[in-house]
XYZ file of C-alpha atoms in Angstrom:
141
model
C -11.732 19.218 -16.205
C -13.762 17.466 -13.498
C -11.903 17.098 -10.216
C -12.500 16.878 -6.505
C -12.105 19.780 -4.156
C -8.549 19.360 -2.825
C -9.645 20.067 0.762
C -12.557 17.592 0.678
C -12.444 14.731 3.169
C -10.554 11.702 1.921
C -9.140 13.401 -1.175
C -5.447 12.726 -1.783
C -3.407 15.140 -3.884
C -0.602 13.293 -5.634
C 2.660 14.991 -6.712
C 1.371 15.240 -10.306
C -1.625 17.236 -9.051
C -4.072 14.387 -9.636
C -6.768 14.078 -6.981
C -8.289 10.750 -5.922
C -10.855 10.269 -3.169
C -10.493 7.331 -0.813
C -13.445 6.270 1.298
C -15.157 3.551 3.292
C -18.172 1.991 1.587
C -19.720 1.256 4.991
C -20.180 4.992 5.500
C -22.751 7.157 3.687
C -21.738 8.701 0.396
C -19.989 12.016 1.129
C -21.665 15.280 0.188
C -20.618 16.875 -3.056
C -20.159 15.575 -6.570
C -20.224 11.880 -7.333
C -17.236 10.080 -8.801
C -17.101 9.537 -12.524
C -15.061 6.361 -12.114
C -14.356 4.149 -9.103
C -12.324 1.115 -8.151
C -13.862 -1.009 -5.401
C -11.601 -3.380 -3.487
C -13.795 -6.050 -1.927
C -13.959 -9.791 -1.386
C -17.509 -9.850 -2.803
C -19.203 -7.848 -5.539
C -19.730 -4.182 -4.645
C -23.044 -2.365 -4.693
C -23.945 -0.820 -8.039
C -23.694 2.910 -8.374
C -24.640 5.227 -11.223
C -20.999 5.863 -12.177
C -18.582 3.593 -13.998
C -16.747 1.229 -11.704
C -14.313 -1.667 -11.580
C -14.298 -4.370 -8.953
C -11.000 -5.822 -7.796
C -11.506 -8.977 -5.744
C -9.491 -8.183 -2.632
C -10.351 -9.877 0.687
C -10.273 -7.776 3.855
C -6.789 -7.490 5.423
C -5.172 -9.336 2.487
C -3.923 -8.666 -1.021
C -5.673 -8.708 -4.396
C -6.661 -12.157 -5.643
C -5.422 -11.298 -9.155
C -2.451 -8.936 -9.172
C -2.615 -8.215 -12.919
C -6.268 -7.172 -12.569
C -5.426 -4.950 -9.586
C -2.503 -3.286 -11.356
C -4.639 -2.600 -14.449
C -7.462 -1.105 -12.355
C -5.100 1.144 -10.366
C -3.323 2.287 -13.527
C -6.702 3.113 -15.069
C -7.690 5.056 -11.936
C -4.435 7.020 -12.029
C -4.832 7.834 -15.738
C -8.484 8.867 -15.390
C -7.721 11.053 -12.363
C -5.998 13.500 -14.675
C -9.422 14.561 -16.033
C -12.114 12.810 -13.976
C -13.289 12.424 -10.385
C -11.931 9.049 -9.296
C -12.714 7.156 -6.109
C -10.927 4.201 -4.508
C -12.868 2.408 -1.761
C -13.144 -0.733 0.320
C -15.503 -1.577 3.165
C -13.486 0.030 5.983
C -11.586 2.573 3.902
C -8.127 2.053 5.428
C -6.246 -1.155 4.639
C -7.113 -1.994 1.054
C -7.926 1.591 0.114
C -4.715 2.852 1.715
C -2.692 0.139 -0.003
C -4.217 1.012 -3.385
C -3.575 4.734 -2.825
C 0.041 3.957 -1.905
C 0.423 1.913 -5.111
C -1.007 4.844 -7.079
C 1.462 7.148 -5.318
C 4.269 4.944 -6.672
C 2.739 5.230 -10.175
C 2.747 8.995 -9.639
C 6.468 9.065 -8.844
C 6.620 8.673 -5.057
C 9.440 6.242 -4.186
C 7.982 2.918 -2.979
C 9.664 3.270 0.443
C 7.936 6.641 0.935
C 4.508 5.726 -0.453
C 2.978 4.392 2.785
C 4.088 7.434 4.854
C 2.805 9.682 2.046
C -0.660 8.075 2.149
C -0.743 8.087 5.954
C -0.034 11.818 5.916
C -2.354 12.693 3.034
C -5.231 10.279 3.663
C -5.377 8.449 7.016
C -2.741 7.847 9.711
C -3.616 4.125 9.905
C -3.854 3.480 6.159
C -2.168 0.281 4.933
C -2.951 -1.988 7.869
C -0.922 -5.173 7.552
C 2.766 -6.009 7.087
C 1.988 -7.852 3.828
C 0.120 -4.800 2.495
C 3.204 -2.662 3.256
C 5.438 -5.231 1.508
C 3.063 -5.256 -1.471
C 3.544 -1.504 -1.884
C 7.329 -1.879 -1.541
C 7.370 -4.290 -4.509
C 5.868 -1.627 -6.798
C 8.149 0.192 -9.199
């Protein structure tokens, strides 16, 4: 079973035990193993990497352009994280990435009202940057 090191920077441990790395694409690739699958949340096409990836069109500070596409990508990330190294990333690594991680936390059983605090504790204290991103997480069930 390929997983991240639980103590590695940016790695969130969900209640199920799944590990997903969040990161900022503007920063260099972290040391250690590469992801096996990634979801990139950007307004424009992401750079190509050697691992499998999905692009969710998601403008900075906003919400996904296509919610069905975003939900499918985050569900796939959550499912793959059971056996693969999965990465979620946007340019800055906080707003969109934090929002996506909070949505995955809801998939993993964290109540929607607790998902943002969970991600802020596990990942970054300023994750999920805008009021509409917080409301987006609250709509998840």
